[in-house]
Tab-separated table of C-alpha atoms and ligand atoms in Angstrom:
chain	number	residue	atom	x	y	z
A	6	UNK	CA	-3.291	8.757	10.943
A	7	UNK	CA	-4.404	5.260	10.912
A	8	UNK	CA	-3.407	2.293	8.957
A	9	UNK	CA	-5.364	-0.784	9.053
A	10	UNK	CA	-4.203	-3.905	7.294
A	11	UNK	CA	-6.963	-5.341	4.771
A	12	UNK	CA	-4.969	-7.489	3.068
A	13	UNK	CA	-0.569	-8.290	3.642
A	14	UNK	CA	-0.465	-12.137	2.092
A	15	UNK	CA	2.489	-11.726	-0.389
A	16	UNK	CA	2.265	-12.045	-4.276
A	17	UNK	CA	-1.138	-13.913	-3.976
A	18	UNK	CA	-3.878	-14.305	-1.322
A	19	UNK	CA	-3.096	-16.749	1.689
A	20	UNK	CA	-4.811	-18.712	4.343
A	21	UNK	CA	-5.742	-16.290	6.876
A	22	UNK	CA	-5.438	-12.710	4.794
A	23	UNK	CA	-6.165	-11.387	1.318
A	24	UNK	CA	-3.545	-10.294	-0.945
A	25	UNK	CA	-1.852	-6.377	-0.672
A	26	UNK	CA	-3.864	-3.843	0.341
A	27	UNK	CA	-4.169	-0.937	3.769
A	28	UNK	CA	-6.093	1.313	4.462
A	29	UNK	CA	-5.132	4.853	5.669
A	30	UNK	CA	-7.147	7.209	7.186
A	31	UNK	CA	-6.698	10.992	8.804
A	32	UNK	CA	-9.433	13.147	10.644
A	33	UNK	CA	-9.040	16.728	9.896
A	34	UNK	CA	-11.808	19.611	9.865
A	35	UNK	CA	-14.548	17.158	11.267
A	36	UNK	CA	-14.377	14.968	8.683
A	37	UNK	CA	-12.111	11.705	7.530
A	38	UNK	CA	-10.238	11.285	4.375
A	39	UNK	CA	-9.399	7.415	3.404
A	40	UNK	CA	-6.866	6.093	1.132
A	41	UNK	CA	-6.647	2.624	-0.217
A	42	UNK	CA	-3.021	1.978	-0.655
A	43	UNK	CA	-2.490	-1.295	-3.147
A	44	UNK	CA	-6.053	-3.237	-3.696
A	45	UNK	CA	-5.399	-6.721	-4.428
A	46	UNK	CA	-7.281	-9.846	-4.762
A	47	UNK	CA	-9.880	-10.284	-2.297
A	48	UNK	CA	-8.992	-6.806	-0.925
A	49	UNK	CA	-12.882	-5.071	-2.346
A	50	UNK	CA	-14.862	-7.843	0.225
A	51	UNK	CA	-12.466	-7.120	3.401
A	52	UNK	CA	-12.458	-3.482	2.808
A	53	UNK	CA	-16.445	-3.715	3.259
A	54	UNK	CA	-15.601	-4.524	6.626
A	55	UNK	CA	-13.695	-1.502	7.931
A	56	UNK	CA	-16.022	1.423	5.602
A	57	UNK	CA	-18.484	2.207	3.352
A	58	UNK	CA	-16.452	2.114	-0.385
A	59	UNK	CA	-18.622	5.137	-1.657
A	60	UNK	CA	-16.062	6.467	1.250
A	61	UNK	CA	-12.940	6.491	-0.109
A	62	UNK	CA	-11.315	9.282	-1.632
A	63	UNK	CA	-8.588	8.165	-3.191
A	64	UNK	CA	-6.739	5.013	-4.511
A	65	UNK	CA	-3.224	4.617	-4.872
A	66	UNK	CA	-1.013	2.006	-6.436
A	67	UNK	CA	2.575	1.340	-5.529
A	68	UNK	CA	2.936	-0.471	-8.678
A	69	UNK	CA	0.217	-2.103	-10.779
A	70	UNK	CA	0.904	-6.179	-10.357
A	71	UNK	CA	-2.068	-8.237	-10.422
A	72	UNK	CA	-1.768	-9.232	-6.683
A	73	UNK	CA	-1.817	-5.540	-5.930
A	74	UNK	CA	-4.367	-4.035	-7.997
A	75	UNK	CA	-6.904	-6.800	-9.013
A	76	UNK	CA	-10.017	-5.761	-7.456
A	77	UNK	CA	-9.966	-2.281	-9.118
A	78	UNK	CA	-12.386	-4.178	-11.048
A	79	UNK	CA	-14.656	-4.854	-7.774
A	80	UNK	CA	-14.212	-1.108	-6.748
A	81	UNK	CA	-15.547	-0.021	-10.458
A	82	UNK	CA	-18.312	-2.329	-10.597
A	83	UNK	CA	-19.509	-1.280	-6.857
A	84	UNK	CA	-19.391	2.453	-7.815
A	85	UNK	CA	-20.857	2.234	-11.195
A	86	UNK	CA	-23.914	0.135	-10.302
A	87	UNK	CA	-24.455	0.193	-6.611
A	88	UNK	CA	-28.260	0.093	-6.598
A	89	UNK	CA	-28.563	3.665	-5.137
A	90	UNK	CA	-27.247	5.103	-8.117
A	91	UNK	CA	-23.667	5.292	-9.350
A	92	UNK	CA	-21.069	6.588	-6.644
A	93	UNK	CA	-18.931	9.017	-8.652
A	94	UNK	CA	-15.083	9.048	-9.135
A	95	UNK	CA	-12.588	9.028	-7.475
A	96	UNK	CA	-8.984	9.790	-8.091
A	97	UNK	CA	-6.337	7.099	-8.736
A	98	UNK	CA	-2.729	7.468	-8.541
A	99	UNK	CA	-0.176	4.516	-10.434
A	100	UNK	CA	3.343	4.782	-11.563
A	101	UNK	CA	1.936	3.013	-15.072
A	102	UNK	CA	-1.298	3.562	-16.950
A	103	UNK	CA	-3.726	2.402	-14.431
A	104	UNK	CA	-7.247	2.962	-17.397
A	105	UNK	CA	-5.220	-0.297	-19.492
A	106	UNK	CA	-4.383	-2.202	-16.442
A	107	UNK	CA	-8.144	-1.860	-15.569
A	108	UNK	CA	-9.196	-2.766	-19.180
A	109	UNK	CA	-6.960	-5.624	-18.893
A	110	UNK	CA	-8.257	-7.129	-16.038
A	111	UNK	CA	-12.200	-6.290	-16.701
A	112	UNK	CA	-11.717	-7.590	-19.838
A	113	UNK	CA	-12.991	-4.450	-21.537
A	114	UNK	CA	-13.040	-2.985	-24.634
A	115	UNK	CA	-11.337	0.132	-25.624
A	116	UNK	CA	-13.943	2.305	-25.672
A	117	UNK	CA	-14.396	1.736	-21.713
A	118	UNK	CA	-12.847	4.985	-20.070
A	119	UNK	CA	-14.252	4.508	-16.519
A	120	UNK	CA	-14.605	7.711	-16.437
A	121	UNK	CA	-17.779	7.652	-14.306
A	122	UNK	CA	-15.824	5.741	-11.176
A	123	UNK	CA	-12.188	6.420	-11.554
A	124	UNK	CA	-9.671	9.905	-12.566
A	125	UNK	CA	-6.430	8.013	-13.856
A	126	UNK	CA	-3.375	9.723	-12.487
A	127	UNK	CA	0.128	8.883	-13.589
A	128	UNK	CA	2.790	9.534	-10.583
A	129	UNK	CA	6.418	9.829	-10.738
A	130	UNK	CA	9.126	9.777	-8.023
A	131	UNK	CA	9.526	13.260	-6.696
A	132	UNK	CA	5.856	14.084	-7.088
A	133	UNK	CA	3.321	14.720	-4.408
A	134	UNK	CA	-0.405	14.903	-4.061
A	135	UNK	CA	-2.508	16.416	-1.164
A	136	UNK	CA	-5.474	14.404	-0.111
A	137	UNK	CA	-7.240	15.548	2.617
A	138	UNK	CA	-4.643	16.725	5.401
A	139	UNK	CA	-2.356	13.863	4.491
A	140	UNK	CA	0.294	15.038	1.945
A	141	UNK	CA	1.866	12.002	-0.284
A	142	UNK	CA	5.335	11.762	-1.972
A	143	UNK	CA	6.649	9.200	-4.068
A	144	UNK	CA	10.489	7.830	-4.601
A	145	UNK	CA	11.297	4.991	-6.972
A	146	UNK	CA	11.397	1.636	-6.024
A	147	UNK	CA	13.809	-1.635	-7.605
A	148	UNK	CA	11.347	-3.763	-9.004
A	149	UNK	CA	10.039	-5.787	-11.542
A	150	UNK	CA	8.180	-2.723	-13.187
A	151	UNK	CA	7.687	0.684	-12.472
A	152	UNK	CA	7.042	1.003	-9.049
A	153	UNK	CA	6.589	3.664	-6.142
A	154	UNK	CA	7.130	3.971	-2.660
A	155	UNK	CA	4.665	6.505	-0.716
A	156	UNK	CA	5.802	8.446	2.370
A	157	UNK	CA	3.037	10.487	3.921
A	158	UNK	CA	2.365	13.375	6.431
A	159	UNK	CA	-0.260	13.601	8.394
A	160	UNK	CA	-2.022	14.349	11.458
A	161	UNK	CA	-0.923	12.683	14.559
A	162	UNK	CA	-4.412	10.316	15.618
A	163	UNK	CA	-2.758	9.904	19.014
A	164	UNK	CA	-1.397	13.585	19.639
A	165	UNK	CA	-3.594	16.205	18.009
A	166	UNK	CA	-0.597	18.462	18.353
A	167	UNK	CA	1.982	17.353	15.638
A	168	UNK	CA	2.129	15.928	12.743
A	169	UNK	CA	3.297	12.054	11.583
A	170	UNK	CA	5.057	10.625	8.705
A	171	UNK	CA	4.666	7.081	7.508
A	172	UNK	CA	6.192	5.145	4.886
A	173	UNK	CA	5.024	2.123	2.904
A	174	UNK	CA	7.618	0.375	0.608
A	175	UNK	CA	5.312	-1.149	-2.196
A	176	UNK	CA	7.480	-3.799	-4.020
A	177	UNK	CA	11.244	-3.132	-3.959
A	178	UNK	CA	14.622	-4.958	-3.179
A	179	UNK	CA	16.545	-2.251	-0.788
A	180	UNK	CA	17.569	0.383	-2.796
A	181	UNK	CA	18.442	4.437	-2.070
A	182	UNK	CA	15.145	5.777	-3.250
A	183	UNK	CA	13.392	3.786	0.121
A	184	UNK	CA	16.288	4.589	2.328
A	185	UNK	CA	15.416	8.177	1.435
A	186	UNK	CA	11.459	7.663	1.345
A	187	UNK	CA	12.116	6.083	5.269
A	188	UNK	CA	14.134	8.824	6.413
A	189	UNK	CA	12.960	9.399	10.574
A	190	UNK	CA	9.455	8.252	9.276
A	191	UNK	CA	7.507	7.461	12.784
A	192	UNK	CA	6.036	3.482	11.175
A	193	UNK	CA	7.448	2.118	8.076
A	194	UNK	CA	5.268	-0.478	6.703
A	195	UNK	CA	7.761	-2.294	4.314
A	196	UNK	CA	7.526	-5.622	2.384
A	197	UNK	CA	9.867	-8.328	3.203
A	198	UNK	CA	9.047	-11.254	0.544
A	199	UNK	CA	12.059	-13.351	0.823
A	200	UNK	CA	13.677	-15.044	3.305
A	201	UNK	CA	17.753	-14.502	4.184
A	202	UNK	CA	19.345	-17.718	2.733
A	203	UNK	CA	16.544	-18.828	0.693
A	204	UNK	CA	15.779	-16.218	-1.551
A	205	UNK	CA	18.528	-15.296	-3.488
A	206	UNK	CA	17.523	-13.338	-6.502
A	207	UNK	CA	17.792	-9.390	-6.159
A	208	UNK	CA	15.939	-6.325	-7.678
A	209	UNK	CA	12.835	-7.834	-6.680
A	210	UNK	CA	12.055	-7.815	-2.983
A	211	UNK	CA	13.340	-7.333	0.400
A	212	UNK	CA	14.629	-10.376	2.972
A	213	UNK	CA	14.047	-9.813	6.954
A	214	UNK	CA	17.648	-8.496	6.703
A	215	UNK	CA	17.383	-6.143	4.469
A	216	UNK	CA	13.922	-4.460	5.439
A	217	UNK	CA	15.892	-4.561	8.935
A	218	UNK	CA	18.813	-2.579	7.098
A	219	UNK	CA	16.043	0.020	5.454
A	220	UNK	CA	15.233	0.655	9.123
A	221	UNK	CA	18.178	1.263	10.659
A	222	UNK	CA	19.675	3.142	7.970
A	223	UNK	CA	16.829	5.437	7.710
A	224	UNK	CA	16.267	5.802	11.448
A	225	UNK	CA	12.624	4.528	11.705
A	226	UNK	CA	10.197	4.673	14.938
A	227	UNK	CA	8.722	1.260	13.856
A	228	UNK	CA	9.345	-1.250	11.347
A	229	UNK	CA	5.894	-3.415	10.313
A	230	UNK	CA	6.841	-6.340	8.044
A	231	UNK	CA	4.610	-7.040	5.465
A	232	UNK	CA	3.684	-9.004	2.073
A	233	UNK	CA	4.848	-12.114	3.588
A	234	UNK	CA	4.101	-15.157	0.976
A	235	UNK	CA	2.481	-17.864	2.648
A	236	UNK	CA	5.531	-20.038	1.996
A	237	UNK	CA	7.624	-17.599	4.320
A	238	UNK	CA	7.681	-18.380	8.694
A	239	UNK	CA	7.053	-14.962	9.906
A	240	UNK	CA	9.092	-15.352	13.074
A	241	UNK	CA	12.080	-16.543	10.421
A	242	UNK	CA	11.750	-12.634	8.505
A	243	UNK	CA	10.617	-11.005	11.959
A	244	UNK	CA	13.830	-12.601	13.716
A	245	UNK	CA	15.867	-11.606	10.947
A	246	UNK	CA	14.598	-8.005	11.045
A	247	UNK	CA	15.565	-7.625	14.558
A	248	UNK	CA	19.067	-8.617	14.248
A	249	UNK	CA	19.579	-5.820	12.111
A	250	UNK	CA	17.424	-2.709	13.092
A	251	UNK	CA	17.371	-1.786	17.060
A	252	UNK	CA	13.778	-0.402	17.169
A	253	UNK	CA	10.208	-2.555	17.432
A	254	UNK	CA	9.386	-5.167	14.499
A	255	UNK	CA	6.004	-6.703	13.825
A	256	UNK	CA	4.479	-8.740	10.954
A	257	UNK	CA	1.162	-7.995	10.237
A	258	UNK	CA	-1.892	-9.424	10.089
A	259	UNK	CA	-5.162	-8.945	8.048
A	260	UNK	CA	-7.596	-6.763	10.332
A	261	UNK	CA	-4.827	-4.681	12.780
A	262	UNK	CA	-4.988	-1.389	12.817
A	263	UNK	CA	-2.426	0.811	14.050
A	264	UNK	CA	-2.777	4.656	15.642
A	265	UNK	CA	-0.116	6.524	15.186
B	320	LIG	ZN1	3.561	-7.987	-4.690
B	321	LIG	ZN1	5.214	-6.684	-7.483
């Protein structure tokens, strides 16, 4: 699998990346699958840069906040009236009703289904979905709202002999539903929106510390720290991290990608 970073600024765009959004891909059978995990504001005009949208097959939402799911909007105008013709649908996966988020945002009317550009699924924790030869499961998150973790297995894109399993948090304070999403996952990609000593409301996101502590207590290969608002010193949450978990940290940045 690959996972490149289209967007990581935390709970609203920032100076040098878009808001929430990745980008995961597996080759299987001579062809590529892609999944847009989270699509935030800002995320439809990066993703142009890494593939053709009429390419992905799948969307999926960790939880349907505005700085996470904005530019649905852009990715249902683009399929609907790209001017070779209209681009189909593809499937979308949300813990919450992801047609009236969509209406919400476009400003639509009720009788706008979509239904041309998008397939509205509603996920639970304990569900899965296969897309392509990467196999998804969700686990609950502590939020705000409704929210999901993902873990997925897939292909190695490194060693064509095994498989890989990677984790991405969504939005979630530490909690036993991510411990068990995390469990021996090869990269974790978790968020880490407050800082240790600063932040002191809970049920809302992680600190350094406690993404660090989702880490070690799941026994992860990597630990990449993301949704980082641009109020928060990445070396501050990195540092704090690494006093907790014993394996490799690293914040992102808009444009990495990362084989694994
Ligand atoms: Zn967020
Ligand atoms: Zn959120």
């Amino acid at each position: 699998m690959r996972l490149t970073i289209i967007g990581c600024s935390g709970s609203m765009s920032g100076r040098s990346s878009v808001a929430s959004s990745y980008l995961l891909q597996a080759d299987s059978g001579g062809r590529t699958h892609s999944i847009v995990l989270d699509f935030g504001p800002g995320a439809m005009g990066q993703l142009l840069n890494y593939l053709d949208p009429a390419d992905v097959d799948a969307m999926v939402f960790s939880h349907m906040h505005t700085d996470h799911c904005a530019d649905i909007v852009g990715m249902q105008v683009y399929r609907r009236w790209h001017p070779e013709g209209p681009l189909g649908r593809i499937d979308v996966f949300s813990p919450v009703d992801a047609l009236v988020r969509t209406r919400q945002i476009g400003g639509d009317s009720q009788s706008e289904d979509y239904s041309g550009e998008f397939h509205f699924h509603r996920i639970e924790p304990g569900q899965s979905v296969e897309i392509g030869s990467m196999v998804l499961e969700f686990f609950p998150a502590e939020h705000t709202v409704p929210g999901v973790g993902v873990r997925v297995s897939g292909p190695s894109d490194v060693n064509l002999n095994r498989d890989v399993l990677f984790a991405y948090t969504g939005d979630t304070d530490l909690c036993e539903g991510e411990i068990e999403m995390a469990r021996s996952v090869d990269v974790l990609l978790s968020e880490s929106a407050f800082e240790d000593g600063r932040d002191k409301v809970r049920g809302v996101h992680m600190t350094g510390s406690r993404a660090g502590e989702l880490a070690e207590k799941a026994g992860v290969g990597k630990l990449l720290l993301t949704h980082l608002q641009p109020w928060t010193d990445p070396e501050t949450v990195r540092r704090a991290a690494e006093d907790v978990y014993s394996g490799p940290v690293h914040c992102v940045r808009a444009g990495e990608m990362f084989r694994f």
